[in-house]
PDB file of C-alpha atoms in Angstrom:
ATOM      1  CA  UNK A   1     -69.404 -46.244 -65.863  1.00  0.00           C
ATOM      2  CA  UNK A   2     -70.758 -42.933 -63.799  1.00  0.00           C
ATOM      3  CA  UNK A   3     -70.232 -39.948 -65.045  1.00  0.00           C
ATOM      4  CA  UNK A   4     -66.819 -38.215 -63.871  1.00  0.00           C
ATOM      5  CA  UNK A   5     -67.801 -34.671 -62.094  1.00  0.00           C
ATOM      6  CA  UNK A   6     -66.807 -31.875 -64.219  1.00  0.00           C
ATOM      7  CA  UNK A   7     -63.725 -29.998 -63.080  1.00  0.00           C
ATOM      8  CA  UNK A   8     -64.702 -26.961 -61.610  1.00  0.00           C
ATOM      9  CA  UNK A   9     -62.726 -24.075 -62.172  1.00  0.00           C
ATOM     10  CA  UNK A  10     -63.183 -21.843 -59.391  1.00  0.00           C
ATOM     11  CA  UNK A  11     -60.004 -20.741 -57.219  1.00  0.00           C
ATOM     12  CA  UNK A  12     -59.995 -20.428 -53.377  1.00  0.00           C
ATOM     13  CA  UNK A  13     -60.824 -16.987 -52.665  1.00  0.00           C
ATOM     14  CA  UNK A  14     -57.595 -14.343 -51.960  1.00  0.00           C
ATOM     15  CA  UNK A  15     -57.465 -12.791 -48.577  1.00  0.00           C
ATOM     16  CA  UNK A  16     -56.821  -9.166 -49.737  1.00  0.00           C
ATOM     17  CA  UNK A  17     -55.882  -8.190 -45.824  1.00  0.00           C
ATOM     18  CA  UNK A  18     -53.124 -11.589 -46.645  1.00  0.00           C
ATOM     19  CA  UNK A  19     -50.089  -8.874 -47.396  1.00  0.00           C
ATOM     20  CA  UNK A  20     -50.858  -6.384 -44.885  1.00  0.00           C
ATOM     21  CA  UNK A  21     -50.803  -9.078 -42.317  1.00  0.00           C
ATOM     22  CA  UNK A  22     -47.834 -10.356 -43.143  1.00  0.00           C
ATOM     23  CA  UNK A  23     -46.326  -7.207 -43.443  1.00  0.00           C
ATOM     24  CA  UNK A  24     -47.176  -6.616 -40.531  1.00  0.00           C
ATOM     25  CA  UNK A  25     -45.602  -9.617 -38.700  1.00  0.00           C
ATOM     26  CA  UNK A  26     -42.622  -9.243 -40.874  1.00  0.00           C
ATOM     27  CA  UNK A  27     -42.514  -5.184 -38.971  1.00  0.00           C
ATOM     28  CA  UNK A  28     -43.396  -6.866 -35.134  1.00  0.00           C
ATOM     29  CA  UNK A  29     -40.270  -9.470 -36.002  1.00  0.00           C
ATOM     30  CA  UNK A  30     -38.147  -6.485 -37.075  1.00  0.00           C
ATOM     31  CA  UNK A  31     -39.073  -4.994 -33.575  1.00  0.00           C
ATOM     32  CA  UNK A  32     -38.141  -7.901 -31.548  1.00  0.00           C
ATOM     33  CA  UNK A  33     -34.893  -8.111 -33.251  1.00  0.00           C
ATOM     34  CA  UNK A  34     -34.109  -4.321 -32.208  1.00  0.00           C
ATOM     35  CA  UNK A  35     -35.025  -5.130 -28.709  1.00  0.00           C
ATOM     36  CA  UNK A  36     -32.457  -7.931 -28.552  1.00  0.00           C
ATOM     37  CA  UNK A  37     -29.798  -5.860 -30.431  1.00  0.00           C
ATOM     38  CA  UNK A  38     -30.279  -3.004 -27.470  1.00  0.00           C
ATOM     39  CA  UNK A  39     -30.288  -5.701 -24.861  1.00  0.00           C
ATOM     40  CA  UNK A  40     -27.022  -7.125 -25.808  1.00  0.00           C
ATOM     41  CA  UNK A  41     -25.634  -3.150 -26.269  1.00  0.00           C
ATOM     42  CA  UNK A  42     -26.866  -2.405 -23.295  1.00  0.00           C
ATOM     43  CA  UNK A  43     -24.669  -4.789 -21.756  1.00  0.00           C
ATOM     44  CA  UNK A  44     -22.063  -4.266 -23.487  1.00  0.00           C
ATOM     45  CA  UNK A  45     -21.934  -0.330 -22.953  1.00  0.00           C
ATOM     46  CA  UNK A  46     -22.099  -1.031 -19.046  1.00  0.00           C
ATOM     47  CA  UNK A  47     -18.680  -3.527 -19.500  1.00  0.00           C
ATOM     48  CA  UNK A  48     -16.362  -1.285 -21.123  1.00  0.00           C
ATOM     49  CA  UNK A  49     -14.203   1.880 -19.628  1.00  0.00           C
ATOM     50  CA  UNK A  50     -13.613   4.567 -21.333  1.00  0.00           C
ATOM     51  CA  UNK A  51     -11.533   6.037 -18.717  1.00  0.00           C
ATOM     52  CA  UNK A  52      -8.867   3.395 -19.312  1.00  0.00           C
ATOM     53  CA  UNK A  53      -8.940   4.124 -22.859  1.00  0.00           C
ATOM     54  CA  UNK A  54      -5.439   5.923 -24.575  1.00  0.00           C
ATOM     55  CA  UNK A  55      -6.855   8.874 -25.704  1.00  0.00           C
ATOM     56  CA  UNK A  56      -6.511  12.197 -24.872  1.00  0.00           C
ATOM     57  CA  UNK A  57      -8.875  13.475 -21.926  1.00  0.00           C
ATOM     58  CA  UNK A  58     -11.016  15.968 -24.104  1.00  0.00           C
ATOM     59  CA  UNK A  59     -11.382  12.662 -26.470  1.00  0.00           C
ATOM     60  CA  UNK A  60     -12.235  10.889 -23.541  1.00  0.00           C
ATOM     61  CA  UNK A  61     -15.091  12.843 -22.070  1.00  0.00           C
ATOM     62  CA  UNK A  62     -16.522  13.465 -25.046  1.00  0.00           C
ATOM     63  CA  UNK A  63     -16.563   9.288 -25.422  1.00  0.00           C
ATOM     64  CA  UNK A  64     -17.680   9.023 -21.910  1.00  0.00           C
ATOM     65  CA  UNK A  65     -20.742  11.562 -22.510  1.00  0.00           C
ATOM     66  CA  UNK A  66     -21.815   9.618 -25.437  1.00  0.00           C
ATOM     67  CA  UNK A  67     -21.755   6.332 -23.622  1.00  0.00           C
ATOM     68  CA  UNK A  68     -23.928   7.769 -21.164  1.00  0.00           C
ATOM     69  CA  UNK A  69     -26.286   8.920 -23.581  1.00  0.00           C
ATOM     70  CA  UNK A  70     -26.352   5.645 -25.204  1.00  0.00           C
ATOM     71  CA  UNK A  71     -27.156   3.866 -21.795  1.00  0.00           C
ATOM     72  CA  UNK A  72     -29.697   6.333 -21.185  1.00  0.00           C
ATOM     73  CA  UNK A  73     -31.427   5.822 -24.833  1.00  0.00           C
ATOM     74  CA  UNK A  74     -31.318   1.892 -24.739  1.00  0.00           C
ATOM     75  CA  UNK A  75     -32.524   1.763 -20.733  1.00  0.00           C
ATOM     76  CA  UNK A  76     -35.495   4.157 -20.695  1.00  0.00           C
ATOM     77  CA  UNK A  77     -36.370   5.661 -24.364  1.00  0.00           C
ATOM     78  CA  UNK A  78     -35.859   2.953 -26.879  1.00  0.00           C
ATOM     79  CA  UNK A  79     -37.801  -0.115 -24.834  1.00  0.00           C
ATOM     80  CA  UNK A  80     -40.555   2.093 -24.462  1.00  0.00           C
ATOM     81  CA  UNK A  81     -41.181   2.881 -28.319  1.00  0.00           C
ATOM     82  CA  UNK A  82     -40.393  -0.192 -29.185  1.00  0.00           C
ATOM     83  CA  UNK A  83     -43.053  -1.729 -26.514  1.00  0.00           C
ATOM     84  CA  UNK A  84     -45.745   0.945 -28.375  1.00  0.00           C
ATOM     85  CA  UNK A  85     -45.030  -0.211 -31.601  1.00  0.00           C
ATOM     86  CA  UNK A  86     -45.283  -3.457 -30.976  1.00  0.00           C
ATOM     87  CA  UNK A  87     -48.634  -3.194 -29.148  1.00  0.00           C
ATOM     88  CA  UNK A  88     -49.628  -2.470 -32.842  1.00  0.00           C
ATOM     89  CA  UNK A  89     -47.547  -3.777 -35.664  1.00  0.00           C
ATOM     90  CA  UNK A  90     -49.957  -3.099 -38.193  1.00  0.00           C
ATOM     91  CA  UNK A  91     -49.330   0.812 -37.623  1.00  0.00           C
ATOM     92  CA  UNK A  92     -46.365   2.494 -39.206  1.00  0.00           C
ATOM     93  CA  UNK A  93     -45.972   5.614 -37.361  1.00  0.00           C
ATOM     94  CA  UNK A  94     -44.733   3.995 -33.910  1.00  0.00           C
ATOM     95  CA  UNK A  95     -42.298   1.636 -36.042  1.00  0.00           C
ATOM     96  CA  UNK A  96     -41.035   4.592 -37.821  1.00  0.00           C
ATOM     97  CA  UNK A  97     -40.169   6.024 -34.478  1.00  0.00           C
ATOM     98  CA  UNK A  98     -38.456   3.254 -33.170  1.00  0.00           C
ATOM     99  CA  UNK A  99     -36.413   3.434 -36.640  1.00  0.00           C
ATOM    100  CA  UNK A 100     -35.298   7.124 -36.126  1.00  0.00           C
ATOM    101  CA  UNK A 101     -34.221   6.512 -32.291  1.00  0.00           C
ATOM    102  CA  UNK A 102     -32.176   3.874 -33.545  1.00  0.00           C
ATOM    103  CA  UNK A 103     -30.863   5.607 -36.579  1.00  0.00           C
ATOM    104  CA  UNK A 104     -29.778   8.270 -34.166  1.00  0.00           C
ATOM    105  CA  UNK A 105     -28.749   5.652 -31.898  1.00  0.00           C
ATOM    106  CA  UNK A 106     -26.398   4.031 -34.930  1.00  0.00           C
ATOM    107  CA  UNK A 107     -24.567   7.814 -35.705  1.00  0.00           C
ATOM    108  CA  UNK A 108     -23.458   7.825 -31.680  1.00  0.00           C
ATOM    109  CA  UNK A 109     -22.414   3.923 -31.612  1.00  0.00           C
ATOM    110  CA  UNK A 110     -19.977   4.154 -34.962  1.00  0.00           C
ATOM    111  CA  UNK A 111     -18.273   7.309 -33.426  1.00  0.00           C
ATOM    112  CA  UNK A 112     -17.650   5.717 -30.325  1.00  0.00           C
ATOM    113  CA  UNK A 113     -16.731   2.352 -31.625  1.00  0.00           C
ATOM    114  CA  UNK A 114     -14.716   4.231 -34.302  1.00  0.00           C
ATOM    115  CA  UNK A 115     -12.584   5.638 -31.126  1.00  0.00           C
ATOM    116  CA  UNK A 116     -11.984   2.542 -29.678  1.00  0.00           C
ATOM    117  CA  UNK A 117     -10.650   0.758 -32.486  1.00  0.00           C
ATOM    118  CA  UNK A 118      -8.331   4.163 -32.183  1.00  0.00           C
ATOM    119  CA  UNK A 119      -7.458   4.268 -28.625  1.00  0.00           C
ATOM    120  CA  UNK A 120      -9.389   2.004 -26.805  1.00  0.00           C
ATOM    121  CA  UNK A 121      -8.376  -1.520 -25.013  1.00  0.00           C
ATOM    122  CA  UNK A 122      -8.875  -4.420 -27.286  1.00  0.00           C
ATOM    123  CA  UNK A 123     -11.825  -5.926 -25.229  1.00  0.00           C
ATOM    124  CA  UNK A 124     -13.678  -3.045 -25.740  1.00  0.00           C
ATOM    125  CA  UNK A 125     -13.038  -1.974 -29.267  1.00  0.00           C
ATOM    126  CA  UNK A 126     -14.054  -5.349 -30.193  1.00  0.00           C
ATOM    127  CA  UNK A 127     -16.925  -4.933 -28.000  1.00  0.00           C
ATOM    128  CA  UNK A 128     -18.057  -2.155 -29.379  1.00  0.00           C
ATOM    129  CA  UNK A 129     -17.694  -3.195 -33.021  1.00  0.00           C
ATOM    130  CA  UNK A 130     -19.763  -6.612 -32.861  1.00  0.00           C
ATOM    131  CA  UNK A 131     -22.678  -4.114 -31.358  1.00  0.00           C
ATOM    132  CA  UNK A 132     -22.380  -2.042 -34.176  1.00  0.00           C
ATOM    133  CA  UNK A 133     -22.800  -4.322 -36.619  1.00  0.00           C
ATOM    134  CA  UNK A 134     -25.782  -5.860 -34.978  1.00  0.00           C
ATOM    135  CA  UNK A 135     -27.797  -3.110 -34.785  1.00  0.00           C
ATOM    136  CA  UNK A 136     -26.742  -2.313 -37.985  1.00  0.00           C
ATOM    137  CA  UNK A 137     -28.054  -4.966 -39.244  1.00  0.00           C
ATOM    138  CA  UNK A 138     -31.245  -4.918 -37.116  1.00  0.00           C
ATOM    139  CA  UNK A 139     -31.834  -1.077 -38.305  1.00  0.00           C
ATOM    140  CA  UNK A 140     -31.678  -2.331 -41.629  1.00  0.00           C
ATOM    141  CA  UNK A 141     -34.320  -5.252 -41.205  1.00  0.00           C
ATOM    142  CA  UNK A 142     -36.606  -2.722 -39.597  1.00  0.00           C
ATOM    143  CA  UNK A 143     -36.007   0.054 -42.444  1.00  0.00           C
ATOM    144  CA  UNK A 144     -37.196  -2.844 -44.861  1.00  0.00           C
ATOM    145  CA  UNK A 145     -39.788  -4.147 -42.727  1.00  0.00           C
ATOM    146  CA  UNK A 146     -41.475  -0.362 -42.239  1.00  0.00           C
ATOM    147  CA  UNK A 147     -41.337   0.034 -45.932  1.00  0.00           C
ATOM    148  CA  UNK A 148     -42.969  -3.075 -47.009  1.00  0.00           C
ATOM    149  CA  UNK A 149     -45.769  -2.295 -44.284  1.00  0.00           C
ATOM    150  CA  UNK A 150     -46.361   1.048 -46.184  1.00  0.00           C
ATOM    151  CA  UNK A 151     -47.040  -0.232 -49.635  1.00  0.00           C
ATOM    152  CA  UNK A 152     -49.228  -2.937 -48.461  1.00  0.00           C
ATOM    153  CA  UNK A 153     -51.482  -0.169 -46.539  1.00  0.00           C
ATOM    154  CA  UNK A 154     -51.345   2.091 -49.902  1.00  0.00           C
ATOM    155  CA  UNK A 155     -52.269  -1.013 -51.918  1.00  0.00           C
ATOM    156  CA  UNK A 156     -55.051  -1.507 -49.279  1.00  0.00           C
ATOM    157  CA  UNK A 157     -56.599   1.941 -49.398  1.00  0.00           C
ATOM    158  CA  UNK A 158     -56.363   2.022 -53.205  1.00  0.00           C
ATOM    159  CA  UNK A 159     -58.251  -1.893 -53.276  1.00  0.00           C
ATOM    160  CA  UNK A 160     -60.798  -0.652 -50.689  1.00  0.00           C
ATOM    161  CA  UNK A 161     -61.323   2.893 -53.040  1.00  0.00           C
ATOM    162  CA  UNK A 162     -61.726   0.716 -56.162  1.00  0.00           C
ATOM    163  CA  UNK A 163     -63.981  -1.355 -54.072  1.00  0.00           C
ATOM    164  CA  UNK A 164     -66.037   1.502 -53.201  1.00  0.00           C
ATOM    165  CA  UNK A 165     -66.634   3.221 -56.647  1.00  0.00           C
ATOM    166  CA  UNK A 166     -67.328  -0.196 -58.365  1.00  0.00           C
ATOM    167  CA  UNK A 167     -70.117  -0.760 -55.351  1.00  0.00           C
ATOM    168  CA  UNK A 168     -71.403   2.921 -56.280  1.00  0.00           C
ATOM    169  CA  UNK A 169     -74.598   2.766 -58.332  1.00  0.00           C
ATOM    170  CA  UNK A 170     -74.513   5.143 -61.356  1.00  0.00           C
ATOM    171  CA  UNK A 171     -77.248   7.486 -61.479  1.00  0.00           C
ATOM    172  CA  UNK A 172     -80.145   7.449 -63.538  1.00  0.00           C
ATOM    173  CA  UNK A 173     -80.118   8.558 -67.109  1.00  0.00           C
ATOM    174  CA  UNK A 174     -81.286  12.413 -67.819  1.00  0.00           C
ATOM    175  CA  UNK A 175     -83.322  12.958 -70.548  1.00  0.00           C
ATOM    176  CA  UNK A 176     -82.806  16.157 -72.087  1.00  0.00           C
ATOM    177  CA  UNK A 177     -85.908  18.420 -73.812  1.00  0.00           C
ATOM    178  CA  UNK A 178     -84.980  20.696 -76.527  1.00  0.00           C
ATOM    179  CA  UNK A 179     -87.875  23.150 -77.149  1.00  0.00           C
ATOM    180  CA  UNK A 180     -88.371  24.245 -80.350  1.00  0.00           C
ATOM    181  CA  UNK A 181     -91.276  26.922 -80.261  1.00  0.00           C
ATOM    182  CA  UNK A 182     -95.072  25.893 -81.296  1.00  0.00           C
ATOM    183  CA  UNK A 183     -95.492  23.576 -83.621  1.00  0.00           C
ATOM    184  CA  UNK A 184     -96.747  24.529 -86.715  1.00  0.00           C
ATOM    185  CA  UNK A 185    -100.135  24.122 -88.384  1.00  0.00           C
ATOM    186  CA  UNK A 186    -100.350  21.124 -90.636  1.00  0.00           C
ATOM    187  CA  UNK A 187    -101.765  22.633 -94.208  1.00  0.00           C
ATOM    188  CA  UNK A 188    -105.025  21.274 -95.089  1.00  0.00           C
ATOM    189  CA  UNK A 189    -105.407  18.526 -97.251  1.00  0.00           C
ATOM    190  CA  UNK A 190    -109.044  19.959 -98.763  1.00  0.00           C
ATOM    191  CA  UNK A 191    -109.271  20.519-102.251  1.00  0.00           C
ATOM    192  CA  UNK A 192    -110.791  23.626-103.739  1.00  0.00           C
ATOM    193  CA  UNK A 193    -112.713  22.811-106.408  1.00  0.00           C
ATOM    194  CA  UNK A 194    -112.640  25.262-109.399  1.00  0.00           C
ATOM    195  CA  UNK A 195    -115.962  27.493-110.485  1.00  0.00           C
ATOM    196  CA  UNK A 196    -118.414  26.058-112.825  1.00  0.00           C
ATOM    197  CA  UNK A 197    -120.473  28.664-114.786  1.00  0.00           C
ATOM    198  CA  UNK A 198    -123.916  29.475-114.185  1.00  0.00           C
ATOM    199  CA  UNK A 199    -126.173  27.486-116.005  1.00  0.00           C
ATOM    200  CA  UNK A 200    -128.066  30.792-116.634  1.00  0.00           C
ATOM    201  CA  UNK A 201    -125.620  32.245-118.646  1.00  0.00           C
ATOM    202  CA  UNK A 202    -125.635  32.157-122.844  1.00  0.00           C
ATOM    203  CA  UNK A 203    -122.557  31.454-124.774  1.00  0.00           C
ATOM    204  CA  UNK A 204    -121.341  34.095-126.660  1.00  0.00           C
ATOM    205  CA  UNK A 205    -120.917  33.499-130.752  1.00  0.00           C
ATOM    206  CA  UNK A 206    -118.246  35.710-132.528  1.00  0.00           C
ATOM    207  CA  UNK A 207    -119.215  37.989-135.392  1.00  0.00           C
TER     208      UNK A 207
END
């Protein structure tokens, strides 16, 4: 029977841009859900009236200001950040605005929300109340969604930095010369050969 090919044990290669991608579509989802939750407050700020409300009148304008400040945030301000960052979802620092003007956004919506479920007509208290807790829940989604987006760019640059130094040829060895004077003479290896007598002389004999 032929041979059976041997199993090869390579692995499809990892997209290292894979979790900044889809951090970054997690972020531009996180967006989108923002600009639906100001959509539907949006409307719902421009159904209720304050005026009608049972509250005293300094509680009352002070309600009606921040209603009008609301409006103003959600019509012009917050679908124009939110329209920047999604232009690029792969940056954090237009996202993080969006999360701040909504954050802000939140502080104003629970005090006024907290008034009506005080003084205000039923209608509108309950109003009021379903769009806090949707853009509640949409801040939150986009707090999470910013946060994974900024570890996956730190793990990127730290990748593309170990990347770097592994690609960096190492230099070339030094060698290092110690010098330790002139060298010194090697002694001679010639032989001095004792001295012979003359053959001239005469022995001496003792008395």
């Amino acid at each position: 029977p032929p041979a059976e090919p041997a199993a090869t044990s390579q692995q499809p290669a990892v997209n290292s841009a894979q979790p900044r991608t889809q951090a970054a579509l997690a972020l531009g989802n996180s967006l989108q859900q923002v600009s639906i939750s100001i959509a539907h407050l949006r409307r719902s700020l421009d159904a209720i009236n304050v005026a009608k409300w049972k509250a005293p009148g300094d509680v009352r304008e002070t309600t009606a200001s921040d209603v009008d400040s609301m409006q103003r945030d959600v019509t012009g301000t917050l679908p124009g950040l939110i329209n920047a960052a999604l232009a690029d979802p792969s940056k954090v620092s237009p996202a993080f605005s969006v999360y701040r003007n909504v954050d802000a956004l939140y502080d104003v919506l629970l005090r006024v929300s907290e008034t009506a479920q005080l003084a205000g007509a039923s209608r509108d208290a309950s109003l009021l109340e379903d769009q806090r807790a949707g853009l509640e829940n949409s801040r939150t989604q986009l707090g999470a969604a910013l946060l994974a987006s900024a570890q996956a760019q730190e793990a990127e640059i730290v990748r593309l930095r170990t990347a770097a130094v592994a690609a960096t040829p190492l230099p070339p060895p030094t060698h290092t010369v110690v010098d330790d004077g002139p060298a010194a003479k090697p002694k001679s290896s010639k032989k001095h050969r004792p001295a012979t007598p003359s053959s001239n002389s005469q022995p001496t004999n003792p008395q």
